[in-house]
mmCIF file of C-alpha atoms and ligand atoms in Angstrom:
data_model
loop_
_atom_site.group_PDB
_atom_site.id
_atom_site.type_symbol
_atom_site.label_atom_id
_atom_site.label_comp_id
_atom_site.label_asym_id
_atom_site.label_seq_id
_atom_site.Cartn_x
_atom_site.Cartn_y
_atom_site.Cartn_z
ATOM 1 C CA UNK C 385 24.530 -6.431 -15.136
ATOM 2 C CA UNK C 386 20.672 -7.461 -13.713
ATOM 3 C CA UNK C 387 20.672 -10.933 -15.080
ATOM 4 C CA UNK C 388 24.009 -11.955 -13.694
ATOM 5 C CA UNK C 389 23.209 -10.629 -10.386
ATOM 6 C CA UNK C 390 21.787 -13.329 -7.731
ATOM 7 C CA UNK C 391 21.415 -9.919 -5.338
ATOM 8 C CA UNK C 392 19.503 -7.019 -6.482
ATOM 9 C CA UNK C 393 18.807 -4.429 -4.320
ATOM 10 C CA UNK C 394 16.202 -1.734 -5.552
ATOM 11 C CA UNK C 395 16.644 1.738 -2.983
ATOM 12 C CA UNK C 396 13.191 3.726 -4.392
ATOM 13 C CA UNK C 397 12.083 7.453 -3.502
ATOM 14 C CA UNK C 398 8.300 9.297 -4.400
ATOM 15 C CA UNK C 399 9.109 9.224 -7.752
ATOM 16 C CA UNK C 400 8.908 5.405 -7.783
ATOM 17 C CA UNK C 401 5.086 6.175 -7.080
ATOM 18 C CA UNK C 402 4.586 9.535 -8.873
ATOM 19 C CA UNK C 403 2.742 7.439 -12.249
ATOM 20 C CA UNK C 404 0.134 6.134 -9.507
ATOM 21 C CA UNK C 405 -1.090 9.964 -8.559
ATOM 22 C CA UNK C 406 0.968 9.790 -5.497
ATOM 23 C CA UNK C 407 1.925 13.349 -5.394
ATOM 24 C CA UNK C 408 5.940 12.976 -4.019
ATOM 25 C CA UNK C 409 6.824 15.061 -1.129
ATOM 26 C CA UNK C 410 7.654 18.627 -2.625
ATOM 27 C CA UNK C 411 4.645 17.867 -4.411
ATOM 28 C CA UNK C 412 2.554 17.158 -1.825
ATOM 29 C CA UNK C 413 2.710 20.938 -0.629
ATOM 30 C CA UNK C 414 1.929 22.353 -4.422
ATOM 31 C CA UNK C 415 -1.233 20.404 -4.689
ATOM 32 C CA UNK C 416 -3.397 23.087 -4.097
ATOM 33 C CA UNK C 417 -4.947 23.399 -0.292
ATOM 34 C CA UNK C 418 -1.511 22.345 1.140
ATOM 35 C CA UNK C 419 0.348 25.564 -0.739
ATOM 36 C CA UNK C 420 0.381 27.183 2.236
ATOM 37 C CA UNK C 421 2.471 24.778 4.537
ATOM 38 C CA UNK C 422 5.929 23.652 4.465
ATOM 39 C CA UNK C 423 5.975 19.858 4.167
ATOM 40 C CA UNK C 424 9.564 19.980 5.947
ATOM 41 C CA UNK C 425 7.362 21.443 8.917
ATOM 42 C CA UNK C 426 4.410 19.466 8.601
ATOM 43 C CA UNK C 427 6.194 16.032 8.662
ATOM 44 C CA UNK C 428 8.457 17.091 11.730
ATOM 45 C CA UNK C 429 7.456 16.609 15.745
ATOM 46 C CA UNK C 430 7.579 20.633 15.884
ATOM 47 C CA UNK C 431 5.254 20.985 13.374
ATOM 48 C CA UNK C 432 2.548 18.176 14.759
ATOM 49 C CA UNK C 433 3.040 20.397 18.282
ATOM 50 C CA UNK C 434 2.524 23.846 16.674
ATOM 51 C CA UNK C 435 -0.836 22.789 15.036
ATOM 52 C CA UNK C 436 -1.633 18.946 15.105
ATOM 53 C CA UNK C 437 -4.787 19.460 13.643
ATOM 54 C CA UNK C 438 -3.322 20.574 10.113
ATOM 55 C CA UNK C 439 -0.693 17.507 10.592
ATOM 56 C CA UNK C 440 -3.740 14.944 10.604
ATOM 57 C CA UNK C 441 -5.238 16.855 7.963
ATOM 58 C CA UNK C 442 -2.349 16.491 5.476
ATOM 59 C CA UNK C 443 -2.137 12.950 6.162
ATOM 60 C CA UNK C 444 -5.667 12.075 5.792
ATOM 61 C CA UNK C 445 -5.367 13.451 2.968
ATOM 62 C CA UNK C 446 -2.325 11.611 1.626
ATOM 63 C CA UNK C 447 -4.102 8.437 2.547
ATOM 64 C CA UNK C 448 -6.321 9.010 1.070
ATOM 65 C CA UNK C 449 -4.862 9.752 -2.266
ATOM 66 C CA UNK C 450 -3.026 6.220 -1.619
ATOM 67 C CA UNK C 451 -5.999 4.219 -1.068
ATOM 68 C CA UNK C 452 -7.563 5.489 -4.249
ATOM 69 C CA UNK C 453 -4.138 5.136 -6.155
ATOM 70 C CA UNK C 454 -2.911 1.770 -8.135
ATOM 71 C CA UNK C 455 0.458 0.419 -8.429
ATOM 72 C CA UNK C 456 1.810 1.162 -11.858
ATOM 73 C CA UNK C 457 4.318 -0.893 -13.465
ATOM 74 C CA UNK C 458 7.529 -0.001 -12.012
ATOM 75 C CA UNK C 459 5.551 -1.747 -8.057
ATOM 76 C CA UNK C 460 5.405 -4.264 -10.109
ATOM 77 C CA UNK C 461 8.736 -4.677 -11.777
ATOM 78 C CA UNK C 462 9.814 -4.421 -8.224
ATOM 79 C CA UNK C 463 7.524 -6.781 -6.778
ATOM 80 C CA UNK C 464 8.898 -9.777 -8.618
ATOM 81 C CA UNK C 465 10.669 -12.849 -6.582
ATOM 82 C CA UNK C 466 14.357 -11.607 -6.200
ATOM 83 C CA UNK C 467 14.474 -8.342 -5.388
ATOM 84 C CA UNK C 468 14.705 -6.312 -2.129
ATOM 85 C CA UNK C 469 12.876 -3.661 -1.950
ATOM 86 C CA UNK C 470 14.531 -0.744 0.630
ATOM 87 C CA UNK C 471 12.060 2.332 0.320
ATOM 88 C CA UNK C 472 11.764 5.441 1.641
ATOM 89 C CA UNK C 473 7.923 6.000 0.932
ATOM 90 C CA UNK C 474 5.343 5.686 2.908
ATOM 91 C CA UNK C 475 2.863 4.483 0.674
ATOM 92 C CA UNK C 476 1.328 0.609 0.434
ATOM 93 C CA UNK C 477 2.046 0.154 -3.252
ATOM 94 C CA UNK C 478 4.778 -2.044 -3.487
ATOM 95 C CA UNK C 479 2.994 -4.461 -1.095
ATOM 96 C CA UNK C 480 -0.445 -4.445 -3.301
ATOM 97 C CA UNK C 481 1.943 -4.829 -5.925
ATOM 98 C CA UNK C 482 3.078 -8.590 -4.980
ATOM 99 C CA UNK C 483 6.837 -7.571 -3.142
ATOM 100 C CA UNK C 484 7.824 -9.617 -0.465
ATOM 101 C CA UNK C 485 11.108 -8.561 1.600
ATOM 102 C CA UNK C 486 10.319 -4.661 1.481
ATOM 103 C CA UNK C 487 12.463 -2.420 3.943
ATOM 104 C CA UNK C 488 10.524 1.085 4.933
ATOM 105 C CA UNK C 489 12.937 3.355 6.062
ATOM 106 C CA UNK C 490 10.614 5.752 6.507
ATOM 107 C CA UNK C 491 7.929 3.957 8.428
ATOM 108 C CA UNK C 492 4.228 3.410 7.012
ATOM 109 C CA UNK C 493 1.122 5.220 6.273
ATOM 110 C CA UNK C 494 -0.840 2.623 6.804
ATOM 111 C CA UNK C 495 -0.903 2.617 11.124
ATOM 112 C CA UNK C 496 -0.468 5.198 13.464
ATOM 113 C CA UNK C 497 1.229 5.079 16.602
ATOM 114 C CA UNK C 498 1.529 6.384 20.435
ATOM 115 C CA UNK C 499 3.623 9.774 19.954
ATOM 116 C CA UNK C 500 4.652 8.795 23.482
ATOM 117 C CA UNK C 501 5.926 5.920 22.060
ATOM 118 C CA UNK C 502 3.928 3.259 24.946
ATOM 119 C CA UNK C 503 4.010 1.054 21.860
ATOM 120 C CA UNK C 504 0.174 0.889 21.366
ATOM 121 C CA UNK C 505 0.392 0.999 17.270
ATOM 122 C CA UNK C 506 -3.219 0.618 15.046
ATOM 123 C CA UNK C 507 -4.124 -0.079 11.678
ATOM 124 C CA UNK C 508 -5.617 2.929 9.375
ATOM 125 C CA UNK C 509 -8.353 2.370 6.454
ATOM 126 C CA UNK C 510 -6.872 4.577 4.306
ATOM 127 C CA UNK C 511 -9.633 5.416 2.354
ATOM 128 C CA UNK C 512 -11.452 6.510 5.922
ATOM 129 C CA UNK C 513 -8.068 7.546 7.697
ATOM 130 C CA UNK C 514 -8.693 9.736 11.159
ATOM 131 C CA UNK C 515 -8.796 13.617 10.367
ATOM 132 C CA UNK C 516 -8.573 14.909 13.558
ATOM 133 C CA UNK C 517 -5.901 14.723 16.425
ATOM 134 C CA UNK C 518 -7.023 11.773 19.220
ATOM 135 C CA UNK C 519 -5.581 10.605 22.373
ATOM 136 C CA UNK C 520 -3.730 7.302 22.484
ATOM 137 C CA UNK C 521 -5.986 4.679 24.156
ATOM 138 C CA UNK C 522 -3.087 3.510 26.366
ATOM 139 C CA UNK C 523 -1.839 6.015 27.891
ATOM 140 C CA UNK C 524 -3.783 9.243 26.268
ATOM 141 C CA UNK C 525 -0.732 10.818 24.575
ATOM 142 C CA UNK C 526 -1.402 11.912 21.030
ATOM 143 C CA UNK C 527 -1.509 9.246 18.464
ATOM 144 C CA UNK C 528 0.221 10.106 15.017
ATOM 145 C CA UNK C 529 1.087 8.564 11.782
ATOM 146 C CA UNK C 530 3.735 5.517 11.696
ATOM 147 C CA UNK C 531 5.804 7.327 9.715
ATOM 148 C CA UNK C 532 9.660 9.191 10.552
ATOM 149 C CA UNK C 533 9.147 13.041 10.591
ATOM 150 C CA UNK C 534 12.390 15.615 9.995
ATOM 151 C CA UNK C 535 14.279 14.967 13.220
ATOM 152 C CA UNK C 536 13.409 11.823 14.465
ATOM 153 C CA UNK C 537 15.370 8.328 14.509
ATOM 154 C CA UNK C 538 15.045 5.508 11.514
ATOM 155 C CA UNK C 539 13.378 2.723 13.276
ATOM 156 C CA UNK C 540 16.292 0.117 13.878
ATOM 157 C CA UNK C 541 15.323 -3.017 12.538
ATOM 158 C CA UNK C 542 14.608 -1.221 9.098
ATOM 159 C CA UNK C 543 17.865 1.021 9.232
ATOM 160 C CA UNK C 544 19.494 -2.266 10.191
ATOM 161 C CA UNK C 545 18.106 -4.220 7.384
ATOM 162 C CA UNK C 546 18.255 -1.510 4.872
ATOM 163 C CA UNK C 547 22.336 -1.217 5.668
ATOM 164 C CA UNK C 548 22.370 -4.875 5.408
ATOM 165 C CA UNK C 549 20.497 -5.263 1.669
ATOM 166 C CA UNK C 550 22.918 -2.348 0.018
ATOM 167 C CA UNK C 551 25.930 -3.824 1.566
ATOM 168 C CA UNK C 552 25.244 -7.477 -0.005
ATOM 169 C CA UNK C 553 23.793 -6.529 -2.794
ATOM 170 C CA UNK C 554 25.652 -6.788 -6.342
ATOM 171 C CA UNK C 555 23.261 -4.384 -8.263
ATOM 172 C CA UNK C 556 21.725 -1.388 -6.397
ATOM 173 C CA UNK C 557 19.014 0.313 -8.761
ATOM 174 C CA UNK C 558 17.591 3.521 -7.863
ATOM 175 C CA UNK C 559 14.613 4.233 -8.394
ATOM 176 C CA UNK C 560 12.585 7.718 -8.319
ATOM 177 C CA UNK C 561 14.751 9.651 -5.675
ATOM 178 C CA UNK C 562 16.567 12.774 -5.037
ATOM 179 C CA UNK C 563 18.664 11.149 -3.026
ATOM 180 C CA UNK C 564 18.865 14.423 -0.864
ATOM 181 C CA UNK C 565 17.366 12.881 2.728
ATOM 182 C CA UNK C 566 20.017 10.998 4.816
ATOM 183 C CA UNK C 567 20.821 8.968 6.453
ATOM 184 C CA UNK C 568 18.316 7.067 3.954
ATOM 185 C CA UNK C 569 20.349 8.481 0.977
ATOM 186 C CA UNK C 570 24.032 7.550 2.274
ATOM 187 C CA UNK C 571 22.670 3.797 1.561
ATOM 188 C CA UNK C 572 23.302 4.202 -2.095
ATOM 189 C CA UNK C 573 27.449 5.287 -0.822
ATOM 190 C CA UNK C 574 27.042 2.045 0.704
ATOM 191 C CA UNK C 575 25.983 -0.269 -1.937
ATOM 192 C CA UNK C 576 28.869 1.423 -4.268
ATOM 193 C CA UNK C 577 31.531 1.401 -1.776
ATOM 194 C CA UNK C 578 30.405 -2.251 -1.421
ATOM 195 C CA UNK C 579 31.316 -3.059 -5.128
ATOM 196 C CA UNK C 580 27.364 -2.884 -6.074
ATOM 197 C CA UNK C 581 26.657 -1.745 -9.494
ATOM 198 C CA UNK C 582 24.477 1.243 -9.300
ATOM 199 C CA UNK C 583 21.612 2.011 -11.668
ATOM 200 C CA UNK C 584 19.788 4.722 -11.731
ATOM 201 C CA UNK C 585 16.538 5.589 -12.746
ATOM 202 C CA UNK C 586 14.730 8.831 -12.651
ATOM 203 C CA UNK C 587 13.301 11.455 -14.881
ATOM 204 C CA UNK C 588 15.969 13.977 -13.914
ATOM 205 C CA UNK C 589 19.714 13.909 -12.678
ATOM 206 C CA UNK C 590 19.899 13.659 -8.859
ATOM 207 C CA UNK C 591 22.107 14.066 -6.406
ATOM 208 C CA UNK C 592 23.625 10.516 -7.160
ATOM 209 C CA UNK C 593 24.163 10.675 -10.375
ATOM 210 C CA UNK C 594 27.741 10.729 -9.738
ATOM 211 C CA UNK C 595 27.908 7.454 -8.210
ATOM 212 C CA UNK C 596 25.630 6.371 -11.427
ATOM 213 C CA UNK C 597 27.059 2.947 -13.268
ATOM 214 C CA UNK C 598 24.490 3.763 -15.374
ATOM 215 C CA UNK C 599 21.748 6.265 -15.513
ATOM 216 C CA UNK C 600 18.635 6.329 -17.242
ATOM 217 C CA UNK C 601 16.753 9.545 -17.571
ATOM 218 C CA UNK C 602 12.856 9.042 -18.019
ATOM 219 C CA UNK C 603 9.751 7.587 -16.491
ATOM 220 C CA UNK C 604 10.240 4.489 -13.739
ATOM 221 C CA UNK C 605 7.081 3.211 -14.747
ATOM 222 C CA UNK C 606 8.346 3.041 -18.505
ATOM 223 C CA UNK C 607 11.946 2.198 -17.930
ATOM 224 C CA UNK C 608 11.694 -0.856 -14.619
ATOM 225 C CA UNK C 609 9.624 -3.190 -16.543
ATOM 226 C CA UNK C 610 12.266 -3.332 -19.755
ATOM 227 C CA UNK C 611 14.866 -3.094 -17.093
ATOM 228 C CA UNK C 612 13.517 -5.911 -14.830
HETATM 229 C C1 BV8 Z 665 17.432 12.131 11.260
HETATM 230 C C2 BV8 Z 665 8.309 10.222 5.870
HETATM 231 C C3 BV8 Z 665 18.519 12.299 13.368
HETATM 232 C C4 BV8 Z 665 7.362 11.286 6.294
HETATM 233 C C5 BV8 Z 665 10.344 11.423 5.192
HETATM 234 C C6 BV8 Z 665 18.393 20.283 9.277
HETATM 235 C C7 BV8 Z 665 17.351 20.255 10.187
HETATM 236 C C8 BV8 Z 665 16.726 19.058 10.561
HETATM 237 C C9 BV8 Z 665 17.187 17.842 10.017
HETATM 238 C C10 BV8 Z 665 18.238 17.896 9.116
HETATM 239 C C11 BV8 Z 665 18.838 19.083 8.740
HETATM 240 N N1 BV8 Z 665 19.824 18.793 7.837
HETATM 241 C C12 BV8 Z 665 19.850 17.460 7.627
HETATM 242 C C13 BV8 Z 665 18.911 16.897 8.411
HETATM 243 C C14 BV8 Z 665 18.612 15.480 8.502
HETATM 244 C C15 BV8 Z 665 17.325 15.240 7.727
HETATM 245 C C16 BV8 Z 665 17.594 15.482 6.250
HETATM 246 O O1 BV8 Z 665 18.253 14.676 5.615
HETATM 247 N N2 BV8 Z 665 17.068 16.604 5.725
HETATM 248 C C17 BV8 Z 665 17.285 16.885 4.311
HETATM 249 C C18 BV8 Z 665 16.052 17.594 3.735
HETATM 250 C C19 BV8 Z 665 18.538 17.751 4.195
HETATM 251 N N3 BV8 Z 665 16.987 13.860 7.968
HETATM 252 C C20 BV8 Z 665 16.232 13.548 9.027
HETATM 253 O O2 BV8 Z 665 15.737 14.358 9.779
HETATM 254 C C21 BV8 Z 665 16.061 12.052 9.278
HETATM 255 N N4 BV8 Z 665 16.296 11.793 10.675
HETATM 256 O O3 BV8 Z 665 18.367 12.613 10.692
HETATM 257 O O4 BV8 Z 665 17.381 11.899 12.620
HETATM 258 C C22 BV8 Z 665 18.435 11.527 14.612
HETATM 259 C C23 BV8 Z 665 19.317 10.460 14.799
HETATM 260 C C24 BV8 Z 665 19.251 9.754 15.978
HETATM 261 C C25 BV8 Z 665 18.293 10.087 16.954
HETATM 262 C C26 BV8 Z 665 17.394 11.147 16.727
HETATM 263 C C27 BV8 Z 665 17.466 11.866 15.547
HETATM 264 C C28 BV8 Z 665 14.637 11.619 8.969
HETATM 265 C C29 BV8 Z 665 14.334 11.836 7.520
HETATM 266 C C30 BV8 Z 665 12.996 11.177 7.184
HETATM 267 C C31 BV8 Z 665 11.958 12.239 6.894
HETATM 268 N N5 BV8 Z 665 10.697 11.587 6.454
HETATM 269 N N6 BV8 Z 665 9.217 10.752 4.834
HETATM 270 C C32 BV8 Z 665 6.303 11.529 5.258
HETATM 271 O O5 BV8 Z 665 6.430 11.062 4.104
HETATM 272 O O6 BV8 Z 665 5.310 12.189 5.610
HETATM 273 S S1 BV8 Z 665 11.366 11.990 3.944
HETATM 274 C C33 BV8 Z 665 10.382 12.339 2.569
HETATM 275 O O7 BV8 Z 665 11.063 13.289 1.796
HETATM 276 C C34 BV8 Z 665 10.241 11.148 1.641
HETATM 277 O O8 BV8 Z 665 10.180 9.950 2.347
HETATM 278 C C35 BV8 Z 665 11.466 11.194 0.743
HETATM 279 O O9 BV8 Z 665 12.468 10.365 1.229
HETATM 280 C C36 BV8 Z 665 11.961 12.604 0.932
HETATM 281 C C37 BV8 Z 665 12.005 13.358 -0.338
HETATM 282 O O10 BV8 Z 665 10.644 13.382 -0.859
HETATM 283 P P1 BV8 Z 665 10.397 13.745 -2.432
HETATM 284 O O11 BV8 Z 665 11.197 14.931 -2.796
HETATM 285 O O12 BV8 Z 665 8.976 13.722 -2.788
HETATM 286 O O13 BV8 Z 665 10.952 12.515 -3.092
HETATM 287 P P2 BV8 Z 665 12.319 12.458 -3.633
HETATM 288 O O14 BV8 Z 665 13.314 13.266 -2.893
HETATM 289 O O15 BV8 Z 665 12.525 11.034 -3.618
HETATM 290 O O16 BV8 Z 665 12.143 13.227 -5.091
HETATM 291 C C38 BV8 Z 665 11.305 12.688 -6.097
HETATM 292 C C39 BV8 Z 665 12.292 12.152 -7.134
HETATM 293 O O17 BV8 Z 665 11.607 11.347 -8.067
HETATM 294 C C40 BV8 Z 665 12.959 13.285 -7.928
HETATM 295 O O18 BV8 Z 665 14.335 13.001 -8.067
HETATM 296 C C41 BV8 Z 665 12.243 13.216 -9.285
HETATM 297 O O19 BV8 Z 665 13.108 13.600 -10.345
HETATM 298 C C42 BV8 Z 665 11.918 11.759 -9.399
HETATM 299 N N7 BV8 Z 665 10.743 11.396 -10.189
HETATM 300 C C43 BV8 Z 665 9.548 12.054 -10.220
HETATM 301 N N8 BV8 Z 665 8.694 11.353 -11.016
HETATM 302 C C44 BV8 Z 665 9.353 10.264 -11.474
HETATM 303 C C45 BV8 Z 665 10.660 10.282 -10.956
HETATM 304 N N9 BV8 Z 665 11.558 9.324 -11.241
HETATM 305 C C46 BV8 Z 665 11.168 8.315 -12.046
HETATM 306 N N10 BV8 Z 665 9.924 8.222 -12.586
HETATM 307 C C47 BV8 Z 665 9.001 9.180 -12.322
HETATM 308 N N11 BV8 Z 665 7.774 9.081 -12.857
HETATM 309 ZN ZN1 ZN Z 666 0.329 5.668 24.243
#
């Protein structure tokens, strides 16, 4: 199915960087200080008015657990010439893995941005990320993380791209997702109702296994780089 394919599309989720010690999203509210939050509340605009100080905090600390993180095999299965990455994590580590035409649905942890959207936008170190709520220098509104919280819009150009990849593409492999966050997760309807072949991997059924050509149960990290 891959190696007849000229278009591969590969639609990835946390679990794509789970094997690198990025805790995935549920996870990121089990490890430890977090238990006490909601992740649905902290990644929302409601949640960053009720108490942007514990907002910041999360994400400096999920920087921070990227910058010290590595890619593990399945970045860079992913990474090689070919295929089109369309992700919904935040993280850098298919980009330190080598990938070229990568689609984040979900925006980037790696800048923060003008919550008044005035379009001033900065790079983060990740490993020295800000941990406390400041003003935008442009206009003074608060800056947050370039990322899309519970509530808010795709940014167009990568909704636009992302439809665009799983409507082409002749093999759709999915990769690490629970496919349960839309509109992110309808792309994988796409791809099928396109005539893709769709491939899934992940260490537990999800909710696309019914639209599964193929699914293989077990590690990304262990499975991509037989697979790819
Ligand atoms: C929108 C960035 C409208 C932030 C994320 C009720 C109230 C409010 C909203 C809604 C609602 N009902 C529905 C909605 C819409 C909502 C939604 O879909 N909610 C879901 C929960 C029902 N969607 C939105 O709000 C979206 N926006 O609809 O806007 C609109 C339109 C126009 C104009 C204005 C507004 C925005 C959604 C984006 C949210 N942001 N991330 C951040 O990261 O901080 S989503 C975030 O959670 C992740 O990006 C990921 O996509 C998602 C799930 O995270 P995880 O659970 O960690 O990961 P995943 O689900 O991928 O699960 C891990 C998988 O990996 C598992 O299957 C596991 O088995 C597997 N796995 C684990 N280890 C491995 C593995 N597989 C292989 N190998 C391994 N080693
Ligand atoms: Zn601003």
């Amino acid at each position: 199915m891959i190696t007849g394919a000229r278009r591969i599309c590969a639609f990835s989720g946390a679990g794509l960087s789970a094997e690198s010690g990025v805790p995935t999203f549920r996870d990121a509210a089990t490890g430890g200080l977090w238990t006490k939050h909601d992740p649905m509340r902290l990644a929302s605009p409601e949640g960053f008015a009720e108490d942007a100080a514990t907002v910041i905090g999360w994400y400096a600390w999920r920087r921070q657990r990227v910058a010290a993180a590595q890619p593990n095999p399945a970045h860079h299965a992913l990474g090689r010439p070919g295929v089109v990455n369309v992700t919904q994590n935040v993280d850098d580590l298919l980009l330190r893995a080598g990938a070229s035409d990568i689609v984040q649905l979900h925006g980037t942890l790696t800048h923060d941005r003008c919550h008044a959207a005035c379009g001033h936008r900065e790079r983060i170190d990740l490993s020295a990320p800000p941990d406390a709520p400041r003003p935008c220098p442009a206009c003074g509104a608060p800056m947050r993380p370039d990322v899309v919280w519970f509530g808010e819009a795709l940014p167009a150009d990568a909704w636009t791209r992302g439809q665009a990849a799983c409507a082409t593409c002749e093999v759709l492999i999915v990769v690490g997702t629970a496919a349960e966050v839309y509109p992110a997760a309808g792309l994988i309807d796409v791809a099928k109702s396109s005539g893709a072949t769709v491939i899934i991997i992940n260490t537990n059924p999800s909710a696309a296994s019914a639209l599964a050509d193929v699914e293989l149960i077990g590690k990304a990290g262990e499975i991509l780089p037989k697979v790819l």
